[in-house]
CSV table of C-alpha atoms in Angstrom, one decimal:
chain,number,residue,atom,x,y,z
O,1,SER,CA,-18.7,30.0,-18.7
O,2,GLY,CA,-19.3,31.1,-15.1
O,3,THR,CA,-18.6,33.6,-12.4
O,4,LEU,CA,-15.5,33.7,-10.2
O,5,TYR,CA,-15.8,35.0,-6.7
O,6,LEU,CA,-13.0,35.8,-4.2
O,7,THR,CA,-13.9,35.9,-0.5
O,8,ALA,CA,-11.7,36.3,2.5
O,9,THR,CA,-11.4,32.5,2.8
O,10,HIS,CA,-12.4,30.9,-0.5
O,11,LEU,CA,-12.2,31.1,-4.2
O,12,ILE,CA,-15.7,30.2,-5.5
O,13,TYR,CA,-16.5,29.4,-9.1
O,14,VAL,CA,-20.2,29.2,-10.1
O,15,ASP,CA,-20.9,27.5,-13.4
O,16,THR,CA,-23.7,29.4,-15.1
O,17,SER,CA,-23.7,27.2,-18.2
O,18,ALA,CA,-25.1,24.2,-16.5
O,19,GLU,CA,-28.8,23.6,-16.0
O,20,VAL,CA,-28.3,22.9,-12.4
O,21,ARG,CA,-26.2,25.4,-10.4
O,22,LYS,CA,-22.8,24.0,-9.8
O,23,GLU,CA,-20.3,25.5,-7.4
O,24,THR,CA,-16.6,24.8,-6.9
O,25,TRP,CA,-15.1,26.0,-3.6
O,26,ILE,CA,-11.3,26.2,-3.1
O,27,LEU,CA,-10.0,27.2,0.3
O,28,HIS,CA,-7.2,29.7,-0.1
O,29,HIS,CA,-4.9,27.8,2.2
O,30,HIS,CA,-5.3,24.7,0.0
O,31,ILE,CA,-3.6,26.5,-2.9
O,32,CYS,CA,-0.1,25.3,-3.5
O,33,SER,CA,0.7,27.4,-6.6
O,34,VAL,CA,-0.9,29.9,-9.0
O,35,GLU,CA,0.5,30.2,-12.5
O,36,LYS,CA,-0.4,32.5,-15.4
O,37,LEU,CA,-0.2,30.7,-18.7
O,38,PRO,CA,0.4,32.2,-22.2
O,39,LEU,CA,-2.5,34.0,-23.9
O,40,THR,CA,-4.9,31.8,-25.9
O,41,THR,CA,-7.7,32.7,-28.3
O,42,ALA,CA,-10.2,32.2,-25.5
O,43,GLY,CA,-8.5,34.5,-23.1
O,44,TYR,CA,-5.9,34.6,-20.3
O,45,PRO,CA,-5.4,31.1,-18.6
O,46,LEU,CA,-4.9,30.8,-14.9
O,47,LEU,CA,-3.7,27.4,-13.5
O,48,ILE,CA,-4.1,26.6,-9.8
O,49,HIS,CA,-2.6,23.5,-8.1
O,50,CYS,CA,-3.9,22.6,-4.7
O,51,LYS,CA,-2.2,20.8,-1.8
O,52,ASN,CA,-5.0,18.1,-1.9
O,53,PHE,CA,-4.0,17.4,-5.6
O,54,HIS,CA,-6.9,19.2,-7.1
O,55,VAL,CA,-6.1,21.2,-10.2
O,56,ALA,CA,-8.3,24.2,-11.4
O,57,HIS,CA,-7.9,25.7,-14.9
O,58,PHE,CA,-9.6,29.0,-15.5
O,59,VAL,CA,-9.6,31.2,-18.7
O,60,ILE,CA,-10.3,34.9,-17.9
O,61,GLY,CA,-11.4,37.3,-20.6
O,62,GLN,CA,-9.5,40.4,-19.5
O,63,GLU,CA,-5.8,40.6,-18.8
O,64,ARG,CA,-6.3,43.1,-15.9
O,65,ASP,CA,-8.9,40.8,-14.3
O,66,CYS,CA,-6.6,37.8,-14.6
O,67,HIS,CA,-3.7,39.7,-13.0
O,68,ASP,CA,-5.9,40.9,-10.2
O,69,VAL,CA,-7.0,37.4,-9.4
O,70,PHE,CA,-3.5,36.1,-9.7
O,71,THR,CA,-2.0,38.6,-7.3
O,72,SER,CA,-4.9,38.3,-4.8
O,73,LEU,CA,-4.5,34.5,-4.7
O,74,LEU,CA,-0.8,34.7,-4.2
O,75,LYS,CA,-1.3,36.8,-1.1
O,76,LEU,CA,-4.4,35.0,0.2
O,77,SER,CA,-2.8,31.6,-0.1
O,78,GLN,CA,0.3,32.5,1.9
O,79,PRO,CA,-0.8,33.4,5.4
O,80,VAL,CA,1.8,35.3,7.5
O,81,LYS,CA,0.7,34.0,10.9
O,82,PRO,CA,-1.4,31.0,12.1
O,83,GLU,CA,-4.3,33.1,13.1
O,84,GLU,CA,-4.9,33.9,9.4
O,85,LEU,CA,-5.7,30.2,8.7
O,86,TYR,CA,-9.4,29.3,8.0
O,87,ALA,CA,-9.5,27.1,11.1
O,88,PHE,CA,-9.5,30.3,13.3
O,89,SER,CA,-12.3,32.0,11.5
O,90,TYR,CA,-14.4,28.9,11.0
O,91,ASN,CA,-17.6,29.2,13.1
O,92,PRO,CA,-20.1,26.3,13.0
O,93,LYS,CA,-22.4,28.1,15.5
O,94,MET,CA,-21.4,25.7,18.3
O,95,SER,CA,-21.4,26.3,22.0
O,96,ARG,CA,-18.2,26.6,23.9
O,97,GLU,CA,-19.1,23.4,25.8
O,98,SER,CA,-19.6,21.5,22.5
O,99,ARG,CA,-16.3,22.7,21.1
O,100,GLU,CA,-14.5,21.6,24.2
O,101,MET,CA,-16.1,18.2,24.1
O,102,GLY,CA,-15.0,17.8,20.5
O,103,TRP,CA,-11.4,18.2,21.5
O,104,LYS,CA,-11.9,15.6,24.3
O,105,LEU,CA,-13.4,12.9,22.0
O,106,ILE,CA,-10.0,11.2,21.7
O,107,ASP,CA,-8.3,10.4,25.0
O,108,LEU,CA,-4.9,8.7,24.6
O,109,LYS,CA,-5.0,7.5,28.2
O,110,LEU,CA,-7.9,5.3,27.3
O,111,ASP,CA,-5.8,3.7,24.5
O,112,TYR,CA,-3.0,3.2,27.0
O,113,GLN,CA,-5.5,1.5,29.3
O,114,ARG,CA,-6.6,-0.7,26.4
O,115,MET,CA,-3.0,-1.8,26.0
O,116,GLY,CA,-2.8,-2.6,29.7
O,117,ILE,CA,-0.7,0.5,30.7
O,118,PRO,CA,0.4,1.2,33.4
O,119,ASN,CA,1.7,-2.3,34.3
O,120,ASP,CA,4.7,-3.9,36.0
O,121,CYS,CA,7.0,-2.9,33.1
O,122,TRP,CA,5.6,0.4,31.7
O,123,GLU,CA,4.4,3.6,33.4
O,124,ILE,CA,2.8,6.9,32.4
O,125,THR,CA,5.0,9.7,33.6
O,126,ASP,CA,4.4,13.5,33.8
O,127,ILE,CA,8.2,14.2,33.5
O,128,ASN,CA,7.4,16.3,30.4
O,129,LYS,CA,4.6,18.3,32.0
O,130,ASP,CA,6.3,21.6,31.5
O,131,TYR,CA,7.8,20.5,28.2
O,132,GLU,CA,11.2,20.5,29.9
O,133,VAL,CA,12.3,17.2,28.3
O,134,CYS,CA,10.9,17.6,24.8
O,135,SER,CA,8.7,20.4,23.3
O,136,THR,CA,7.3,18.1,20.6
O,137,TYR,CA,6.1,15.4,23.0
O,138,PRO,CA,2.9,15.6,25.0
O,139,PRO,CA,3.1,16.3,28.8
O,140,GLU,CA,2.5,12.7,29.7
O,141,ILE,CA,4.6,10.0,28.0
O,142,VAL,CA,5.0,6.2,28.5
O,143,VAL,CA,8.5,4.9,29.5
O,144,PRO,CA,9.8,1.7,31.0
O,145,ARG,CA,9.1,1.6,34.8
O,146,ALA,CA,12.7,0.6,35.4
O,147,ALA,CA,14.0,3.8,33.8
O,148,SER,CA,14.6,6.3,36.6
O,149,ARG,CA,14.0,10.0,36.2
O,150,ALA,CA,17.8,10.6,36.0
O,151,VAL,CA,18.0,8.0,33.2
O,152,VAL,CA,15.2,9.6,31.2
O,153,MET,CA,16.6,13.1,31.6
O,154,GLY,CA,20.1,11.9,30.7
O,155,SER,CA,18.8,10.1,27.6
O,156,SER,CA,16.9,13.3,26.5
O,157,ARG,CA,20.1,15.4,26.7
O,158,PHE,CA,21.8,12.8,24.4
O,159,ARG,CA,19.0,12.5,21.9
O,160,SER,CA,18.4,15.1,19.1
O,161,ARG,CA,15.9,17.7,20.3
O,162,GLY,CA,15.4,15.8,23.5
O,163,ARG,CA,13.3,13.1,21.8
O,164,ILE,CA,13.8,10.2,24.2
O,165,PRO,CA,12.5,6.7,23.3
O,166,VAL,CA,8.8,6.7,24.3
O,167,LEU,CA,6.2,4.0,23.8
O,168,SER,CA,4.1,4.1,20.7
O,169,TYR,CA,2.4,0.7,20.8
O,170,LEU,CA,2.3,-2.2,23.2
O,171,LEU,CA,1.2,-5.7,22.3
O,172,THR,CA,0.3,-7.9,25.3
O,173,CYS,CA,0.2,-11.6,24.6
O,174,VAL,CA,-1.8,-13.1,27.4
O,175,CYS,CA,-1.0,-16.7,26.5
O,176,VAL,CA,2.8,-16.3,27.0
O,177,SER,CA,2.7,-13.3,29.3
O,178,VAL,CA,5.1,-11.1,27.4
O,179,CYS,CA,4.9,-7.5,26.4
O,180,VAL,CA,6.5,-6.2,23.2
O,181,SER,CA,6.7,-2.7,22.1
O,182,VAL,CA,7.4,-0.3,19.2
O,183,CYS,CA,9.0,2.9,20.4
O,184,LEU,CA,9.6,6.2,18.9
O,185,SER,CA,12.9,8.0,19.0
O,186,VAL,CA,15.3,10.1,17.0
O,187,CYS,CA,19.0,9.5,16.3
O,188,LEU,CA,21.9,10.3,18.5
O,189,ALA,CA,23.5,13.7,19.0
O,190,GLY,CA,27.2,13.4,18.3
O,191,PHE,CA,29.6,11.6,16.0
O,192,SER,CA,31.1,9.0,18.3
O,193,ALA,CA,29.7,10.2,21.7
O,194,ARG,CA,28.5,7.8,24.3
O,195,CYS,CA,25.9,8.2,27.0
O,196,LEU,CA,25.5,5.8,30.0
O,197,GLU,CA,21.9,7.0,30.7
O,198,ASP,CA,20.9,6.4,27.0
O,199,GLU,CA,22.4,2.9,27.2
O,200,GLN,CA,20.4,2.3,30.4
O,201,MET,CA,17.3,3.5,28.7
O,202,LEU,CA,17.5,1.0,25.9
O,203,GLN,CA,18.4,-1.7,28.4
O,204,ALA,CA,15.2,-0.8,30.4
O,205,ILE,CA,13.1,-1.1,27.1
O,206,ARG,CA,14.7,-4.5,26.4
O,207,GLU,CA,14.1,-5.8,29.9
O,208,ALA,CA,10.5,-4.6,29.9
O,209,ASN,CA,10.0,-7.5,27.5
O,210,PRO,CA,11.4,-10.6,29.4
O,211,GLY,CA,10.3,-13.0,26.7
O,212,CYS,CA,13.1,-11.9,24.2
O,213,PRO,CA,16.8,-11.6,25.0
O,214,PHE,CA,17.4,-8.9,22.4
O,215,MET,CA,15.7,-5.8,20.9
O,216,TYR,CA,15.8,-4.3,17.4
O,217,VAL,CA,17.0,-0.8,16.8
O,218,VAL,CA,15.8,0.3,13.4
O,219,ASP,CA,17.1,3.4,11.6
O,220,THR,CA,14.7,4.3,8.8
O,221,ARG,CA,17.3,6.2,6.8
O,222,PRO,CA,19.5,4.8,4.0
O,223,LYS,CA,22.8,3.8,5.5
O,224,LEU,CA,24.8,6.3,3.4
O,225,ASN,CA,22.5,9.1,4.5
O,226,ALA,CA,22.8,8.1,8.2
O,227,MET,CA,26.6,8.1,7.9
O,228,ALA,CA,26.6,11.6,6.4
O,229,ASN,CA,24.1,12.8,9.0
O,230,ARG,CA,26.4,11.4,11.7
O,231,ALA,CA,29.0,14.1,10.9
O,232,ALA,CA,26.2,16.7,11.5
O,233,GLY,CA,25.5,15.3,15.0
O,234,LYS,CA,22.7,13.0,14.0
O,235,GLY,CA,24.3,9.6,14.4
O,236,TYR,CA,23.1,6.2,15.4
O,237,GLU,CA,23.6,3.6,18.1
O,238,ASN,CA,27.0,1.8,18.3
O,239,GLU,CA,26.3,-1.9,18.8
O,240,ASP,CA,29.5,-2.2,20.9
O,241,ASN,CA,28.0,0.2,23.5
O,242,TYR,CA,24.4,-1.1,23.7
O,243,GLU,CA,23.9,-4.5,25.1
O,244,ASN,CA,21.9,-7.1,23.2
O,245,ILE,CA,20.6,-4.9,20.4
O,246,ARG,CA,20.3,-5.8,16.7
O,247,PHE,CA,20.8,-2.8,14.5
O,248,LYS,CA,19.1,-2.5,11.1
O,249,PHE,CA,18.9,0.2,8.4
O,250,ILE,CA,15.6,0.3,6.5
O,251,GLY,CA,16.5,2.8,3.7
O,252,ILE,CA,13.5,5.1,3.4
O,253,GLU,CA,14.3,8.4,1.6
O,254,ASN,CA,13.8,11.7,3.3
O,255,ILE,CA,10.7,14.0,2.9
O,256,HIS,CA,12.4,16.1,0.2
O,257,VAL,CA,13.1,13.1,-2.0
O,258,MET,CA,9.5,12.0,-1.4
O,259,ARG,CA,8.1,15.4,-2.4
O,260,SER,CA,10.1,15.4,-5.5
O,261,SER,CA,8.9,12.0,-6.4
O,262,LEU,CA,5.3,13.0,-5.7
O,263,GLN,CA,5.6,16.0,-7.9
O,264,LYS,CA,6.9,13.8,-10.8
O,265,LEU,CA,3.9,11.5,-10.3
O,266,LEU,CA,1.5,14.4,-10.4
O,267,GLU,CA,3.0,15.7,-13.6
O,268,VAL,CA,2.5,12.2,-15.1
O,269,CYS,CA,-1.2,12.2,-14.0
O,270,GLU,CA,-1.7,15.6,-15.6
O,271,MET,CA,-0.4,14.5,-19.0
O,272,LYS,CA,-2.9,15.2,-21.8
O,273,SER,CA,-4.0,12.0,-23.5
O,274,PRO,CA,-0.9,9.9,-22.6
O,275,SER,CA,-0.5,6.4,-24.0
O,276,MET,CA,-0.3,3.5,-21.6
O,277,SER,CA,3.4,3.2,-22.4
O,278,ASP,CA,4.0,6.9,-21.6
O,279,PHE,CA,2.1,6.7,-18.3
O,280,LEU,CA,3.9,3.5,-17.1
O,281,THR,CA,7.2,5.0,-18.1
O,282,GLY,CA,6.4,8.2,-16.2
O,283,LEU,CA,5.2,6.2,-13.2
O,284,GLU,CA,8.4,4.2,-13.1
O,285,SER,CA,10.7,7.2,-13.4
O,286,SER,CA,8.8,9.1,-10.6
O,287,GLY,CA,9.9,6.4,-8.2
O,288,TRP,CA,6.7,6.8,-6.2
O,289,LEU,CA,5.8,3.2,-5.9
O,290,ARG,CA,9.4,2.3,-4.8
O,291,HIS,CA,9.0,4.8,-1.9
O,292,ILE,CA,5.6,3.4,-0.9
O,293,LYS,CA,7.1,-0.1,-1.0
O,294,ALA,CA,10.0,0.9,1.2
O,295,VAL,CA,7.6,2.3,3.9
O,296,MET,CA,5.4,-0.8,3.6
O,297,ASP,CA,8.4,-3.1,3.9
O,298,ALA,CA,9.5,-1.3,7.0
O,299,GLY,CA,6.1,-1.6,8.6
O,300,VAL,CA,5.9,-5.3,7.8
O,301,PHE,CA,9.4,-5.8,9.3
O,302,LEU,CA,8.3,-4.2,12.5
O,303,ALA,CA,5.1,-6.1,12.7
O,304,LYS,CA,6.9,-9.4,12.1
O,305,ALA,CA,9.6,-8.6,14.7
O,306,VAL,CA,6.9,-8.0,17.3
O,307,ARG,CA,4.5,-10.7,16.2
O,308,GLU,CA,6.8,-13.6,15.4
O,309,GLU,CA,10.1,-12.9,17.3
O,310,ARG,CA,8.4,-11.2,20.3
O,311,ALA,CA,11.1,-8.6,20.1
O,312,SER,CA,10.8,-4.9,21.2
O,313,VAL,CA,11.7,-2.4,18.5
O,314,LEU,CA,13.1,1.1,18.7
O,315,VAL,CA,12.6,3.2,15.6
O,316,HIS,CA,14.2,6.5,14.7
O,317,CYS,CA,15.5,8.5,11.7
O,318,SER,CA,17.2,11.9,11.6
O,319,ASP,CA,14.4,14.0,13.2
O,320,GLY,CA,11.7,11.4,14.1
O,321,TRP,CA,8.9,13.2,12.1
O,322,ASP,CA,7.9,11.6,8.8
O,323,ARG,CA,9.6,8.2,8.4
O,324,THR,CA,9.4,7.2,12.1
O,325,ALA,CA,5.8,8.2,12.5
O,326,GLN,CA,4.8,6.5,9.2
O,327,VAL,CA,6.5,3.2,10.0
O,328,CYS,CA,5.3,2.9,13.6
O,329,SER,CA,1.8,3.8,12.7
O,330,LEU,CA,1.7,1.3,9.8
O,331,ALA,CA,3.1,-1.5,12.1
O,332,SER,CA,0.3,-0.7,14.6
O,333,LEU,CA,-2.3,-0.9,11.9
O,334,LEU,CA,-1.0,-4.3,10.8
O,335,LEU,CA,-0.8,-5.7,14.4
O,336,ASP,CA,-4.0,-4.3,15.9
O,337,PRO,CA,-7.5,-4.4,14.3
O,338,PHE,CA,-8.7,-1.7,16.7
O,339,TYR,CA,-6.7,0.9,14.7
O,340,ARG,CA,-8.5,-0.2,11.5
O,341,THR,CA,-11.9,0.8,13.0
O,342,PHE,CA,-13.3,4.3,12.6
O,343,LYS,CA,-12.6,5.3,16.2
O,344,GLY,CA,-9.3,3.5,16.3
O,345,PHE,CA,-8.0,5.3,13.3
O,346,MET,CA,-8.7,8.6,14.9
O,347,VAL,CA,-6.8,7.4,18.0
O,348,ARG,CA,-3.9,6.3,15.9
O,349,THR,CA,-3.8,9.6,14.0
O,350,CYS,CA,-3.6,11.5,17.3
O,351,CYS,CA,-0.9,9.1,18.6
O,352,THR,CA,1.1,9.8,15.4
O,353,SER,CA,0.8,13.5,15.5
O,354,GLU,CA,1.2,14.1,19.2
O,355,PRO,CA,4.3,12.1,20.3
O,356,ALA,CA,6.5,12.8,17.4
O,357,GLY,CA,5.5,15.9,15.6
O,358,PRO,CA,3.8,15.9,12.2
O,359,GLY,CA,3.2,12.4,10.9
O,360,GLY,CA,2.3,11.0,7.5
O,361,GLY,CA,-1.2,9.9,6.7
O,362,LEU,CA,-1.4,6.1,6.3
O,363,ARG,CA,-3.9,4.2,4.2
O,364,PRO,CA,-5.7,1.5,6.3
O,365,PHE,CA,-6.4,-0.6,3.3
O,366,PRO,CA,-9.4,1.3,1.9
O,367,GLY,CA,-11.5,-0.5,-0.6
O,368,THR,CA,-10.8,-3.9,1.1
O,369,ARG,CA,-12.6,-5.8,3.9
O,370,MET,CA,-9.8,-5.1,6.4
O,371,GLY,CA,-10.4,-1.5,7.3
O,372,ASP,CA,-13.5,0.3,8.6
O,373,LEU,CA,-12.7,3.6,6.7
O,374,HIS,CA,-13.6,4.3,3.1
O,375,LYS,CA,-11.1,6.2,1.1
O,376,ALA,CA,-13.6,9.2,1.3
O,377,ALA,CA,-12.8,9.5,5.0
O,378,LEU,CA,-9.1,9.7,4.2
O,379,LEU,CA,-9.8,12.3,1.6
O,380,GLN,CA,-11.7,14.3,4.2
O,381,LEU,CA,-8.7,14.2,6.5
O,382,LEU,CA,-6.5,15.4,3.6
O,383,ILE,CA,-9.0,18.3,2.9
O,384,HIS,CA,-9.5,19.5,6.4
O,385,LEU,CA,-6.3,18.8,8.3
O,386,LEU,CA,-3.7,21.6,8.7
O,387,LEU,CA,-0.5,21.5,10.6
O,388,PHE,CA,-0.4,24.5,12.9
O,389,PHE,CA,2.7,23.7,14.9
O,390,SER,CA,5.2,20.9,14.9
O,391,ASP,CA,5.7,21.3,18.7
O,392,GLN,CA,3.1,20.3,21.3
O,393,MET,CA,4.3,23.1,23.5
O,394,PHE,CA,3.6,25.8,20.9
O,395,PHE,CA,0.2,24.1,20.1
O,396,VAL,CA,-0.8,24.5,23.8
O,397,LEU,CA,0.7,28.0,24.2
O,398,ALA,CA,-1.2,29.2,21.1
O,399,ARG,CA,-4.5,28.0,22.8
O,400,ILE,CA,-5.5,26.1,19.7
O,401,PHE,CA,-8.1,24.1,21.8
O,402,GLU,CA,-9.8,27.4,22.6
O,403,LYS,CA,-9.7,29.1,19.2
O,404,THR,CA,-10.5,26.3,16.8
O,405,HIS,CA,-12.8,23.3,16.4
O,406,SER,CA,-11.8,19.6,16.4
O,407,LEU,CA,-12.3,17.7,13.1
O,408,TRP,CA,-13.5,14.5,14.8
O,409,PRO,CA,-17.1,15.6,15.6
O,410,PHE,CA,-17.5,16.6,11.9
O,411,LEU,CA,-16.3,13.2,10.7
O,412,LEU,CA,-18.4,11.3,13.3
O,413,GLN,CA,-21.5,13.0,12.0
O,414,ARG,CA,-20.8,11.6,8.6
O,415,LYS,CA,-19.7,8.2,9.9
O,416,GLN,CA,-22.1,6.1,7.8
O,417,GLU,CA,-21.2,7.7,4.5
O,418,LEU,CA,-17.5,7.5,5.3
O,419,ARG,CA,-17.4,3.8,6.3
O,420,ASN,CA,-16.0,1.1,4.1
O,421,PRO,CA,-18.9,-0.9,2.8
O,422,LEU,CA,-16.7,-4.0,2.4
O,423,TYR,CA,-15.5,-4.0,6.0
O,424,ARG,CA,-16.2,-7.3,7.7
O,425,GLY,CA,-15.9,-6.3,11.3
O,426,PHE,CA,-13.4,-6.0,14.1
O,427,THR,CA,-12.7,-9.7,14.6
O,428,ALA,CA,-12.6,-10.8,10.9
O,429,TYR,CA,-9.0,-9.9,10.5
O,430,LYS,CA,-6.7,-9.7,13.4
O,431,GLU,CA,-3.0,-9.4,12.3
O,432,LEU,CA,-2.4,-8.4,8.7
O,433,GLN,CA,0.5,-9.7,6.6
O,434,PRO,CA,0.3,-7.7,3.3
O,435,ASN,CA,2.2,-8.8,0.2
O,436,THR,CA,4.7,-6.1,-0.7
O,437,LEU,CA,6.0,-7.6,-4.0
O,438,PRO,CA,5.9,-4.9,-6.7
O,439,PHE,CA,2.8,-6.4,-8.5
O,440,SER,CA,0.8,-6.0,-5.4
O,441,PHE,CA,0.8,-2.2,-5.6
O,442,GLN,CA,-1.8,-0.2,-7.5
């Protein structure tokens, strides 16, 4: 038994039956669904599913009280405008200067410098400073130095939503003096259209890596999906038009299929007293591990192409949001031990979310010696992160930096408790080559 409180921002349950006061706080905007269940002998049940996978089950004595809580949560959990989100009302009693410093903790330019950019092959350009090229990209992007402004602009007009190929990660091999890259892009606008500037853009990417005569173009969609999308103006590169490219379909399902699979997995996890057979059958039918394996296989392919073949890779899907960001980020984590450190993972998260819209959270091998972050740190990201806008332009225009606080200072204050105790250090593992056979997934 206990007391249920509804505030402007949280649902709070205080357990009065325990010897030690126990409180459960649920942020309204974490609530995914609220459901009234049939009457029981104990009272009126209310089932709450949260976006961070928590489930709360309350039994309320009076029907009127249950209905009032139900209707209130429905309204409070569905904000009409961004300013109603908790991030805008959160006030940690921090000075303006401290808040601004929090947003400046991660500087992507420093990561570019770490990768040796700018150099003879790649440059940082402000061509998108007024978001004229692409509203979802940051003002400064990294493109091949050989690509002229006219080529970049021409490619942007040909690519869906103006999402030209931009650099996501650059691996510089000092011993052989080659640069290889993983780039972000989205698929082509048009069924059988051709664009000379876009062909020149890919040629510039390939020639920025003189150590390999070809480059990979990876479409993360299943081939049948890509062919169907092509009729809607979201096609893919024709190898006859692009010189020295090797095209490859990866076959990762879209976000809607992923969500459906995740929902089936959650239903399996919420089964009451399932047998091992029931659980394994439900897990298999959800298809969740197959989706995870597909993303892992794609990341491993990219990493091997860069590491072993010294080939540049251009990655895209239909919109360049979920699959593209997941695969490129995973490849970066496999290739570069810096991104498996506490600070590096923060940088990689910003790289994923800024250049290509909302990205998917990736697990840097928590619970192993290979990553600096404990799974608790990833849980904190899941709890606190909210997507305000998918477009960089709207993010800036809404003055998010002035009205909200960055999550990074909060996590850095708890760095010791969020670190992976098994982590063996930055130099212990350089490039990772995970086994993606089915028995390797837990």
